[in-house]
């Protein structure tokens, strides 16, 4: 045996501690996960945990609180303003989400057709979504102003009404007005995302359906809708979450007035916690939103399950 | 706080004896009481957070005074602005976290929410009080806790009736009504004669809404709580106030239940309403706009009418300056506040604020601004007519909570819009107030 062969046959020395770590997939995986985990822990888990904890205390601004168990929740249970805000929030979310979905889907279907200036229209439709909420809210504030509303002004000029419409003063009208503003702002998100979904549907499916003699409605009902279901689930989950937690629009337009008829849980939580100084109670209201949000997420989860059915499996 | 006391004793020998005995001791001792020398820390610099100005003169003069302070003492001062409604949360965060600006301008009950996080400035406040005719009771109450000053009352942002003289005259009133009954008659006359109506905020307007409803309640001798903090809102006086408000509301321009703080100014300057309650800013806006010259000339102001209580009492907006305990430079911060409150600076600042900021020290009532324009006169009395939030109970989290939750605004709005009878509205508001006052 010559020297070269000897070197080749000699076993490699056992790796040191550091080298061993660097070769272990498990340990290395953990190390790479650490920054993300720390990030989630610090910015997501900790604030959420703190919020839940605060809900069980009587903490107010400037002084630490004591654990008081469910007292905040018992108080809220007996608080008509809180229940009004729950009602408002559910109404606001349901009506706005349904309308946003219907109009958004309709817009997406139109934009999916062969239209002249398609790119231009798509850009224009995104505008309400791109404008900062506070700015669009201020624009709506003017549109709904008790004295200077452009809608009232136009209708009065046309002789259809004699005095300005009390958009934000009448409880029912105020609710309708803030919902309309939210719909205007939310449609682009639904429309553009559904449009992306529509474009992933293979044209061959439509061709096959046409050959089988399907009508336009049947093509929509049996091809478009099933293929779009997963993306609808995701879009609507996000849409519901955004609507449910809306704050800026209400805060600019009404501050929850008149007589709390547009107070959402998010605005009431802020009002009680920060200007009112009762952090514990504000946190409890925010925590009370969690079951609703969880329900929305579950809705999405089960919606996503339909993917299996779509791929030939069962629901 | 020993350093303050030591400094104080060293430099102000006659202070403890008080102003009355100063006369007996003689002019030299009185002069000693006129000084409060505190030596700022070496290399100190300060950060001040204030609310964004409503009239530009206020900010310009405050900055000019600050620049002069820096020139005289070498202490750099940085001034940041926050929208006035962001002050409360930011001050609370600074107090809780123990980091942020050294000095902050805060609103209403803020100093009562975290008094133990604020520097005790009693010695400085007493020095200023003795030198400048004493503090007005109302602003002082907001800045003191357990007999100690935890801030210096800076200014009262006065609220007053702002009206169109020509329109009030057309309604048959040669001068603006001084009592609540004739005021109702004026509003009714405006309505029945088809003149430009009145308009008062019944929406969730932090300033205007609360100012208006507290006047309604107090002018009829109603109060949220008694001296011990027991809720006494559901009372015949409150119900009478609500009935009065209902009658007034019928004469208003439609939609005031949706008004926030800006709406009344806007409607007034557009000639849509002829009587509002507001700070001097409405006049200021008209005066500085050549297009609104006619309105500006036609503006009259007066204090809100006196009701059956017979007292001239109002809520107004109060702002205090506080020094956070965490500051690295407490002496420099006190030196700065002392400088800003001394006559040469404070007089100029009050004047530059164009009657927006009413003095909290009585001696400054002589400021020439109050006589510069008849429109300014009612605002000069803001600190004197001020009654604290949550009267007649103590200031603190409960009073702050009730105001922030718009309990009184909602009570009057519910009844005015017919959602509840006056009795039901009073009962419900009392229940809401009890949630805050029970502990």
XYZ file of C-alpha atoms in Angstrom:
754
model
C 0.000 0.000 0.000
C 1.353 3.325 -0.852
C 0.900 6.500 1.206
C -2.015 7.876 -0.750
C -4.112 4.793 -0.189
C -3.367 4.910 3.498
C -4.777 8.399 3.723
C -7.893 7.399 1.835
C -8.658 4.472 4.085
C -8.158 6.309 7.361
C -11.508 7.082 8.920
C -12.471 10.692 9.279
C -12.064 11.925 12.863
C -15.377 12.149 14.841
C -16.868 15.625 14.376
C -16.643 18.127 17.270
C -19.671 19.508 19.205
C -20.241 22.522 16.960
C -19.839 20.574 13.745
C -22.279 17.960 15.023
C -24.880 20.661 15.673
C -24.322 22.081 12.226
C -24.992 18.710 10.680
C -28.114 17.843 12.668
C -31.168 18.763 10.674
C -33.354 18.959 13.765
C -31.178 21.309 15.754
C -30.396 23.435 12.723
C -34.088 23.638 11.924
C -34.792 24.865 15.426
C -32.102 27.514 15.164
C -33.503 28.819 11.911
C -36.987 28.876 13.402
C -35.918 30.846 16.437
C -36.028 34.384 14.967
C -39.508 33.835 13.547
C -40.707 32.228 16.770
C -39.267 35.063 18.861
C -40.891 37.591 16.569
C -44.277 35.921 16.895
C -43.885 35.580 20.633
C -42.935 39.216 21.200
C -45.283 40.892 18.767
C -48.243 38.517 18.666
C -48.481 36.150 21.585
C -47.363 38.550 24.279
C -49.762 41.417 23.367
C -52.621 38.961 22.943
C -51.824 37.304 26.265
C -51.474 40.681 27.954
C -54.815 41.795 26.517
C -56.541 38.688 27.820
C -54.901 39.112 31.215
C -55.883 42.820 31.376
C -59.484 41.771 30.771
C -59.382 39.944 34.115
C -58.020 42.952 36.012
C -59.242 46.406 36.969
C -56.162 48.106 35.517
C -56.677 51.747 34.746
C -54.352 54.203 33.081
C -51.497 55.075 35.364
C -52.040 52.426 38.027
C -51.554 48.673 38.017
C -54.680 46.606 38.470
C -55.664 43.634 40.550
C -57.056 40.349 39.387
C -60.840 40.582 39.607
C -61.823 37.415 37.789
C -64.814 37.762 35.533
C -66.062 41.032 37.015
C -65.417 43.033 33.845
C -67.406 40.509 31.853
C -70.246 40.478 34.382
C -70.364 44.267 34.128
C -70.437 44.145 30.362
C -73.158 41.516 30.475
C -75.350 44.029 32.299
C -74.293 46.997 30.186
C -76.836 47.918 27.479
C -74.268 50.066 25.658
C -72.020 47.022 25.273
C -74.869 44.908 23.905
C -75.812 47.715 21.556
C -72.234 47.725 20.280
C -72.369 43.933 19.780
C -75.585 44.307 17.822
C -74.106 47.152 15.771
C -70.932 45.181 15.071
C -72.784 42.068 13.917
C -75.179 44.089 11.784
C -72.335 46.127 10.326
C -70.273 43.029 9.550
C -73.068 40.907 8.097
C -74.635 43.571 5.886
C -71.338 45.064 4.721
C -69.734 41.664 4.036
C -72.699 40.281 2.090
C -72.986 43.394 -0.068
C -69.230 43.604 -0.561
C -69.200 39.984 -1.675
C -72.121 40.360 -4.095
C -70.833 43.573 -5.662
C -67.223 42.407 -5.581
C -68.032 39.157 -7.358
C -70.115 40.988 -9.912
C -67.284 43.435 -10.587
C -64.767 40.596 -10.844
C -66.943 38.782 -13.385
C -67.253 41.934 -15.489
C -63.537 42.605 -15.339
C -62.827 39.016 -16.339
C -64.620 39.558 -19.638
C -62.784 40.980 -22.614
C -63.140 44.679 -22.014
C -61.379 47.607 -23.670
C -58.982 49.425 -21.276
C -59.102 46.464 -18.899
C -55.886 47.411 -17.086
C -57.120 50.956 -16.608
C -60.411 49.817 -15.073
C -58.649 47.409 -12.781
C -56.393 50.194 -11.525
C -59.328 52.537 -10.979
C -61.239 49.924 -9.039
C -58.358 49.511 -6.641
C -58.407 53.197 -5.724
C -60.810 53.091 -2.754
C -58.617 50.376 -1.267
C -55.410 52.325 -1.850
C -56.604 55.605 -0.318
C -55.864 55.669 3.424
C -59.040 54.921 5.384
C -58.850 58.144 7.345
C -58.804 60.188 4.144
C -61.752 58.392 2.601
C -63.552 58.637 5.948
C -63.077 62.399 5.949
C -64.453 62.541 2.417
C -67.500 60.606 3.589
C -67.794 62.910 6.563
C -68.356 65.761 4.132
C -70.683 63.685 1.987
C -72.788 62.901 5.062
C -72.491 66.328 6.743
C -75.695 67.503 8.404
C -75.495 70.868 6.636
C -73.137 70.578 3.677
C -73.816 67.118 2.293
C -73.403 67.044 -1.472
C -76.144 64.419 -1.693
C -78.613 66.570 0.255
C -77.550 69.609 -1.747
C -78.094 67.893 -5.090
C -81.450 66.428 -4.091
C -82.589 69.801 -2.769
C -81.518 71.502 -5.993
C -83.480 68.917 -7.926
C -86.460 69.702 -5.728
C -86.758 66.128 -4.452
C -86.312 67.003 -0.782
C -86.844 70.216 1.171
C -84.324 69.833 3.995
C -80.942 68.091 4.279
C -80.964 64.368 4.987
C -79.893 63.671 8.559
C -77.345 61.045 7.505
C -75.391 60.750 10.733
C -78.031 62.054 13.146
C -80.798 59.492 12.766
C -79.749 56.134 14.293
C -80.982 53.977 11.395
C -79.662 56.293 8.711
C -76.366 56.621 10.572
C -75.953 52.836 10.598
C -76.784 52.636 6.911
C -74.394 55.476 6.109
C -71.384 53.992 7.866
C -72.114 50.591 6.316
C -72.268 52.198 2.853
C -68.910 53.873 3.432
C -67.396 50.574 4.532
C -68.783 48.794 1.472
C -67.338 51.415 -0.848
C -63.958 50.933 0.720
C -64.028 47.145 0.878
C -65.271 46.218 -2.612
C -61.905 46.527 -4.413
C -60.254 43.978 -2.150
C -62.991 41.420 -2.826
C -63.199 42.220 -6.547
C -59.497 42.105 -7.325
C -58.844 38.949 -5.315
C -61.799 37.131 -6.864
C -60.628 38.297 -10.277
C -57.274 36.646 -9.610
C -59.186 33.477 -8.715
C -61.295 33.671 -11.868
C -58.219 33.864 -14.019
C -56.895 30.586 -12.677
C -59.953 28.697 -13.979
C -58.982 26.857 -17.117
C -60.919 27.983 -20.238
C -61.140 24.328 -21.299
C -63.684 23.733 -18.535
C -65.924 26.413 -20.007
C -65.393 25.038 -23.512
C -66.402 21.543 -22.341
C -69.466 22.948 -20.590
C -70.451 24.909 -23.688
C -70.121 21.796 -25.833
C -72.395 19.999 -23.362
C -74.928 22.763 -24.006
C -74.658 24.560 -20.645
C -76.272 27.987 -20.443
C -74.418 31.023 -19.079
C -76.028 30.607 -15.668
C -75.202 26.880 -15.595
C -71.585 27.603 -16.512
C -71.423 30.071 -13.614
C -73.242 27.805 -11.188
C -71.428 24.551 -12.028
C -67.994 25.690 -13.185
C -67.125 29.180 -11.910
C -68.612 28.964 -8.436
C -67.167 25.569 -7.415
C -63.749 26.479 -8.778
C -63.858 29.797 -6.957
C -65.041 28.430 -3.599
C -61.624 28.139 -1.905
C -60.648 31.666 -2.800
C -64.083 32.962 -1.800
C -63.557 31.377 1.601
C -60.235 33.126 2.074
C -61.413 36.477 0.730
C -64.554 36.497 2.795
C -62.690 35.515 5.938
C -60.392 38.463 5.520
C -63.249 40.721 4.539
C -65.236 39.712 7.616
C -62.197 40.168 9.863
C -61.469 43.644 8.459
C -65.089 44.688 8.768
C -65.553 43.284 12.234
C -62.522 45.105 13.574
C -63.201 48.378 11.750
C -62.360 51.436 13.785
C -61.141 54.402 11.763
C -64.274 54.910 9.718
C -66.542 55.089 12.757
C -64.089 57.164 14.723
C -63.896 59.830 12.052
C -67.561 59.824 11.042
C -69.499 59.573 14.299
C -67.338 58.639 17.307
C -69.978 55.996 17.886
C -72.814 58.529 18.011
C -75.620 59.467 17.718
C -76.423 58.021 21.135
C -74.060 55.074 20.560
C -76.046 53.796 17.586
C -72.901 53.313 15.479
C -70.553 52.228 18.257
C -68.716 49.075 17.255
C -66.993 46.834 19.772
C -63.612 48.133 18.601
C -64.566 51.794 19.053
C -66.230 51.158 22.404
C -63.173 49.250 23.570
C -60.950 52.198 22.658
C -63.308 54.758 24.188
C -63.470 52.943 27.517
C -59.775 51.995 27.633
C -57.919 55.082 26.478
C -59.956 58.306 26.821
C -61.931 56.676 29.654
C -58.836 55.278 31.315
C -60.357 51.870 32.154
C -57.844 49.590 30.455
C -59.236 46.438 32.048
C -62.749 46.955 30.773
C -61.530 48.062 27.337
C -59.443 44.889 27.108
C -62.450 42.798 28.131
C -64.483 44.264 25.254
C -61.633 43.503 22.855
C -61.405 39.936 24.182
C -65.168 39.568 23.709
C -64.500 40.049 19.994
C -62.328 36.930 19.854
C -65.154 34.321 19.711
C -66.640 36.117 16.713
C -63.273 36.294 14.999
C -62.619 32.615 15.729
C -65.951 31.763 14.146
C -64.896 33.636 11.013
C -61.616 31.730 10.894
C -63.402 28.385 11.330
C -65.687 29.363 8.486
C -62.623 29.819 6.334
C -61.131 26.516 7.511
C -64.204 24.548 6.549
C -64.483 26.484 3.318
C -60.940 25.449 2.467
C -61.822 21.810 3.073
C -63.973 21.942 -0.022
C -60.773 21.840 -1.983
C -60.790 18.032 -1.493
C -64.219 17.794 -3.027
C -63.032 19.910 -5.872
C -60.176 17.506 -6.519
C -62.482 14.522 -6.757
C -62.739 13.610 -3.069
C -65.715 14.109 -0.806
C -66.610 17.031 1.430
C -38.055 66.667 46.803
C -35.492 67.783 49.373
C -33.504 69.655 46.771
C -36.477 71.857 45.977
C -37.097 72.652 49.572
C -33.457 73.372 50.214
C -33.282 75.605 47.203
C -36.490 77.228 48.188
C -35.490 77.859 51.785
C -32.151 79.198 50.695
C -33.640 81.657 48.294
C -37.102 82.461 49.542
C -36.838 83.183 53.213
C -40.197 84.828 53.625
C -42.304 82.520 51.505
C -43.695 80.273 54.222
C -44.928 83.254 56.166
C -47.292 84.032 53.360
C -48.316 87.047 51.415
C -50.117 88.765 54.277
C -47.138 88.871 56.557
C -44.869 89.906 53.714
C -46.288 93.375 54.066
C -45.382 93.437 57.768
C -41.869 92.166 57.243
C -41.160 94.847 54.710
C -40.218 95.228 51.097
C -36.878 93.449 51.300
C -38.415 90.185 52.494
C -41.202 90.489 49.950
C -38.563 90.719 47.295
C -37.024 87.538 48.601
C -40.391 85.775 48.145
C -40.318 86.943 44.574
C -37.491 84.652 43.667
C -37.284 80.928 43.122
C -33.807 80.051 42.096
C -33.284 76.521 41.073
C -30.020 75.492 39.486
C -30.626 73.320 36.416
C -28.535 70.182 36.010
C -25.410 70.587 33.919
C -25.834 69.635 30.270
C -29.604 69.349 30.652
C -31.901 69.261 27.648
C -35.679 68.984 27.655
C -38.419 67.503 25.544
C -41.853 69.029 25.720
C -44.978 67.569 24.113
C -47.882 69.933 23.650
C -51.183 69.817 21.809
C -51.275 71.201 18.285
C -52.217 74.853 18.458
C -55.682 76.101 17.586
C -54.477 79.640 16.986
C -51.058 80.085 15.444
C -50.043 83.005 17.682
C -49.971 80.698 20.703
C -47.381 78.399 19.185
C -45.231 81.159 17.725
C -44.967 82.952 21.052
C -44.393 79.784 23.057
C -41.547 78.873 20.700
C -40.140 82.396 20.882
C -40.230 82.305 24.688
C -38.581 78.896 24.611
C -35.856 80.123 22.266
C -35.171 82.955 24.675
C -35.006 80.459 27.541
C -32.432 78.421 25.634
C -30.447 81.565 24.949
C -30.492 82.581 28.603
C -29.764 79.196 30.154
C -28.123 77.123 27.431
C -30.738 74.390 27.953
C -31.954 72.985 24.679
C -35.718 72.416 24.521
C -37.381 70.368 21.840
C -41.110 70.890 21.412
C -43.265 68.227 19.768
C -46.916 68.599 18.860
C -49.683 66.036 19.046
C -53.288 66.323 17.981
C -55.188 67.343 21.099
C -57.069 64.068 21.358
C -53.849 62.059 21.162
C -52.472 63.789 24.224
C -54.369 61.644 26.733
C -53.230 58.229 25.454
C -49.663 59.400 24.830
C -49.331 60.967 28.272
C -50.758 57.806 29.822
C -48.278 55.640 27.954
C -45.382 57.909 28.928
C -46.456 57.787 32.582
C -46.913 54.015 32.563
C -43.794 53.121 30.622
C -41.579 55.695 32.307
C -40.129 57.097 29.148
C -40.989 59.917 26.777
C -41.087 63.690 27.033
C -39.947 65.435 30.205
C -42.850 67.856 30.173
C -46.290 67.435 28.710
C -49.383 69.582 28.314
C -52.298 67.424 29.391
C -56.069 67.831 29.581
C -58.700 67.775 32.288
C -58.316 64.955 34.832
C -55.116 63.543 33.338
C -52.919 64.583 36.284
C -55.403 62.778 38.562
C -55.061 59.514 36.683
C -51.394 58.957 37.559
C -50.450 61.538 40.210
C -47.699 59.333 41.613
C -45.911 59.365 38.246
C -45.719 63.163 38.211
C -43.167 65.406 39.818
C -44.372 67.318 42.864
C -44.137 70.976 41.870
C -45.870 72.394 44.946
C -43.003 74.720 45.840
C -42.878 76.205 42.372
C -46.677 76.477 42.221
C -46.827 78.206 45.593
C -44.103 80.595 44.561
C -45.971 81.479 41.367
C -49.295 81.667 43.189
C -47.930 84.035 45.791
C -46.276 86.202 43.212
C -49.149 86.436 40.742
C -52.282 86.835 42.819
C -53.015 83.152 43.374
C -54.341 80.356 41.178
C -57.990 80.207 40.179
C -59.746 77.437 42.108
C -61.032 75.449 39.121
C -57.777 75.002 37.202
C -55.950 74.484 40.503
C -58.252 71.576 41.403
C -57.307 69.761 38.199
C -53.574 70.058 38.939
C -53.559 69.251 42.651
C -53.811 65.870 44.299
C -53.933 65.417 48.097
C -52.977 69.041 48.557
C -49.899 68.761 46.355
C -49.429 70.300 42.941
C -48.654 67.506 40.474
C -48.719 69.955 37.582
C -49.062 73.650 36.875
C -52.440 74.748 35.501
C -51.480 76.341 32.196
C -54.643 77.696 30.650
C -58.381 77.433 30.395
C -59.694 77.257 26.863
C -62.831 79.284 27.375
C -66.245 78.508 25.986
C -68.789 81.239 25.343
C -71.871 82.059 23.322
C -70.807 83.149 19.854
C -73.652 84.815 17.989
C -74.559 87.025 15.052
C -75.542 90.392 16.503
C -77.710 91.403 13.561
C -79.727 88.170 13.643
C -80.283 88.281 17.402
C -81.529 91.851 16.987
C -83.885 90.806 14.215
C -85.319 88.227 16.605
C -86.279 91.139 18.841
C -83.455 91.052 21.379
C -81.434 94.236 21.759
C -78.907 92.368 23.863
C -78.105 88.688 24.250
C -80.223 87.005 26.973
C -78.527 86.590 30.330
C -80.756 83.873 31.777
C -81.833 80.468 30.510
C -85.537 81.326 30.147
C -84.964 84.311 27.890
C -82.343 82.358 26.005
C -84.966 79.745 25.149
C -87.244 82.560 24.009
C -84.514 83.880 21.739
C -83.997 80.464 20.128
C -87.746 80.053 19.714
C -87.992 83.501 18.130
C -85.188 82.643 15.696
C -87.113 79.559 14.672
C -90.619 81.056 14.507
C -89.484 84.118 12.584
C -87.664 81.984 10.049
C -84.287 83.469 10.949
C -80.998 81.557 10.953
C -81.400 79.115 13.872
C -79.130 78.211 16.761
C -77.132 74.959 16.917
C -75.467 73.195 19.841
C -73.505 69.961 19.684
C -75.323 66.842 20.903
C -73.020 64.364 19.154
C -69.839 62.828 20.537
C -67.841 66.041 20.287
C -65.290 65.816 23.099
C -65.111 69.557 23.719
C -68.267 71.194 22.427
C -70.612 68.334 23.311
C -69.408 68.145 26.893
C -69.297 71.914 27.357
C -72.885 72.267 26.240
C -74.418 69.459 28.296
C -72.550 70.326 31.480
C -73.923 73.831 31.213
C -77.428 72.427 30.716
C -77.097 70.260 33.810
C -75.339 72.714 36.097
C -77.452 75.724 35.210
C -80.422 73.721 36.512
C -78.609 72.710 39.696
C -78.232 69.096 38.586
C -75.045 67.208 39.345
C -73.646 63.797 38.548
C -72.473 62.999 42.083
C -72.480 64.502 45.564
C -69.355 65.430 47.513
C -68.758 61.816 48.522
C -69.055 60.485 45.002
C -72.584 59.035 45.346
C -74.413 59.271 42.044
C -77.199 61.856 42.287
C -77.841 62.308 38.596
C -81.366 60.892 38.573
C -82.933 63.949 40.224
C -85.786 66.406 39.568
C -83.138 69.024 38.693
C -81.655 66.787 35.996
C -85.089 66.029 34.566
C -85.841 69.725 34.459
C -82.540 70.315 32.642
C -83.443 67.604 30.123
C -86.869 69.135 29.520
C -85.228 72.500 28.965
C -82.765 70.901 26.538
C -85.638 69.238 24.658
C -87.350 72.594 24.213
C -84.091 74.149 23.000
C -83.368 71.273 20.641
C -86.660 71.830 18.820
C -85.385 75.259 17.760
C -81.993 74.044 16.481
C -80.847 73.465 12.951
C -81.496 69.750 12.175
C -78.701 67.246 12.676
C -76.922 68.570 15.779
C -77.037 65.081 17.315
C -74.463 64.066 14.703
C -72.203 67.052 15.295
C -68.605 66.530 16.380
C -66.288 69.327 17.495
C -65.807 70.977 14.123
C -69.401 71.066 12.912
C -70.643 74.087 14.834
C -67.740 76.276 13.690
C -68.260 75.169 10.132
C -72.010 75.778 10.145
C -71.574 79.139 11.860
C -68.927 80.378 9.435
C -71.079 79.249 6.510
C -73.949 81.321 7.861
C -76.111 78.267 8.559
C -76.490 78.926 12.287
C -76.540 82.196 14.190
C -75.808 81.082 17.776
C -73.258 78.495 18.906
C -71.147 77.876 21.998
C -67.486 77.808 21.177
C -63.967 78.927 21.934
C -62.698 82.150 20.429
C -61.392 80.129 17.472
C -64.659 80.629 15.562
C -64.156 84.391 15.641
C -60.478 84.008 14.868
C -61.246 81.945 11.755
C -63.719 84.569 10.504
C -61.403 87.459 11.233
C -58.488 85.955 9.344
C -60.494 85.197 6.238
C -61.182 88.246 4.047
C -64.215 86.466 2.601
C -65.767 86.237 6.061
C -65.237 89.881 6.956
C -68.965 90.586 7.231
C -69.509 87.687 9.603
C -66.491 88.672 11.697
C -67.849 92.208 12.141
C -71.237 90.818 13.122
C -69.944 88.418 15.802
C -70.866 89.036 19.414
C -69.833 86.899 22.370
C -71.064 86.550 25.912
C -70.995 84.047 28.747
C -73.555 81.261 28.749
C -76.881 82.264 30.345
C -77.385 81.728 34.053
C -80.096 79.274 35.045
C -82.053 78.676 38.196
C -78.798 77.799 39.969
C -78.071 81.546 39.821
C -74.422 80.716 39.247
C -72.196 81.373 36.298
C -70.578 77.935 35.997
C -69.146 76.099 33.039
C -66.924 73.150 32.237
C -64.493 74.744 29.743
C -61.325 72.928 28.650
C -58.430 72.935 31.068
C -54.842 72.186 30.239
C -52.025 71.670 32.735
C -48.297 71.210 32.322
C -46.866 68.216 34.087
C -43.294 67.023 34.611
C -42.899 63.260 34.622
C -40.973 61.833 37.565
C -38.780 59.823 35.238
C -37.191 62.951 33.783
C -33.414 63.060 34.063
C -33.527 66.812 34.520
C -36.240 67.696 37.048
C -34.553 70.941 38.042
C -34.143 72.101 34.456
C -37.787 71.217 33.785
C -38.928 73.272 36.750
C -36.666 76.110 35.755
C -38.228 76.040 32.288
C -41.794 76.093 33.600
C -40.925 78.850 36.032
C -39.493 80.881 33.172
C -42.565 80.362 31.001
C -44.961 81.308 33.816
C -43.110 84.491 34.786
C -44.716 87.744 33.737
C -42.531 88.746 30.769
C -43.141 85.425 29.023
C -46.654 84.544 30.206
C -48.057 87.974 29.419
C -46.743 87.797 25.870
C -48.028 84.262 25.429
C -51.539 85.053 26.662
C -51.626 88.057 24.385
C -50.394 86.118 21.378
C -53.003 83.412 21.985
C -55.672 85.947 20.994
C -57.944 85.215 23.960
C -57.858 81.489 23.296
C -55.896 80.714 26.442
C -57.285 82.216 29.623
C -54.820 82.813 32.466
C -54.745 80.492 35.449
C -52.953 83.003 37.686
C -55.175 85.873 38.741
C -52.635 88.646 38.162
C -52.647 87.954 34.425
C -56.308 88.945 34.224
C -54.941 92.434 33.611
C -53.492 91.303 30.299
C -54.274 93.886 27.597
C -55.674 91.217 25.266
C -58.936 91.061 27.215
C -59.646 94.683 26.387
C -58.251 94.551 22.864
C -61.544 93.455 21.355
C -65.009 93.302 22.949
C -65.367 89.782 21.531
C -62.597 88.580 23.866
C -64.166 89.800 27.115
C -66.222 86.694 28.072
C -63.214 84.438 27.557
C -61.298 86.383 30.209
C -63.587 84.875 32.844
C -63.110 81.238 31.829
C -60.851 80.274 34.740
C -63.116 82.092 37.208
C -66.355 80.437 36.045
C -64.783 77.014 35.640
C -66.327 74.119 37.539
C -64.474 70.813 37.589
C -65.642 67.717 35.788
C -67.613 65.335 37.983
C -68.795 68.121 40.302
C -69.403 67.884 43.280
C -67.368 64.719 43.678
C -63.635 64.133 43.587
C -61.625 64.236 40.376
C -60.179 60.922 39.273
C -60.728 57.849 37.103
C -64.504 57.876 37.696
C -65.054 61.485 36.602
C -62.749 60.986 33.615
C -64.529 57.757 32.679
C -68.019 59.271 32.791
C -66.988 62.124 30.528
C -65.099 59.918 28.090
C -68.097 57.588 27.846
C -70.317 60.564 26.917
C -72.812 59.646 29.644
C -74.225 63.179 29.893
C -74.107 63.872 26.157
C -76.011 60.661 25.471
C -78.547 61.437 28.195
C -79.496 64.773 26.664
C -79.314 63.447 23.090
C -81.521 60.424 23.870
C -84.227 62.652 25.281
C -83.894 65.378 22.657
C -84.269 62.932 19.784
C -87.261 61.306 21.463
C -85.657 57.903 22.035
C -86.379 58.159 25.759
C -88.472 60.311 28.037
C -86.548 62.744 30.263
C -87.193 60.464 33.253
C -85.944 57.360 31.433
C -82.888 59.181 30.097
C -81.932 60.449 33.566
C -82.393 57.009 35.106
C -80.322 55.301 32.458
C -77.528 57.880 32.646
C -77.429 57.500 36.442
C -77.045 53.739 36.012
C -74.202 54.274 33.570
C -72.508 56.744 35.934
C -72.817 54.276 38.842
C -70.671 51.783 36.987
C -67.791 54.232 37.292
C -68.436 55.561 40.765
C -69.207 52.373 42.671
C -65.614 51.603 43.705
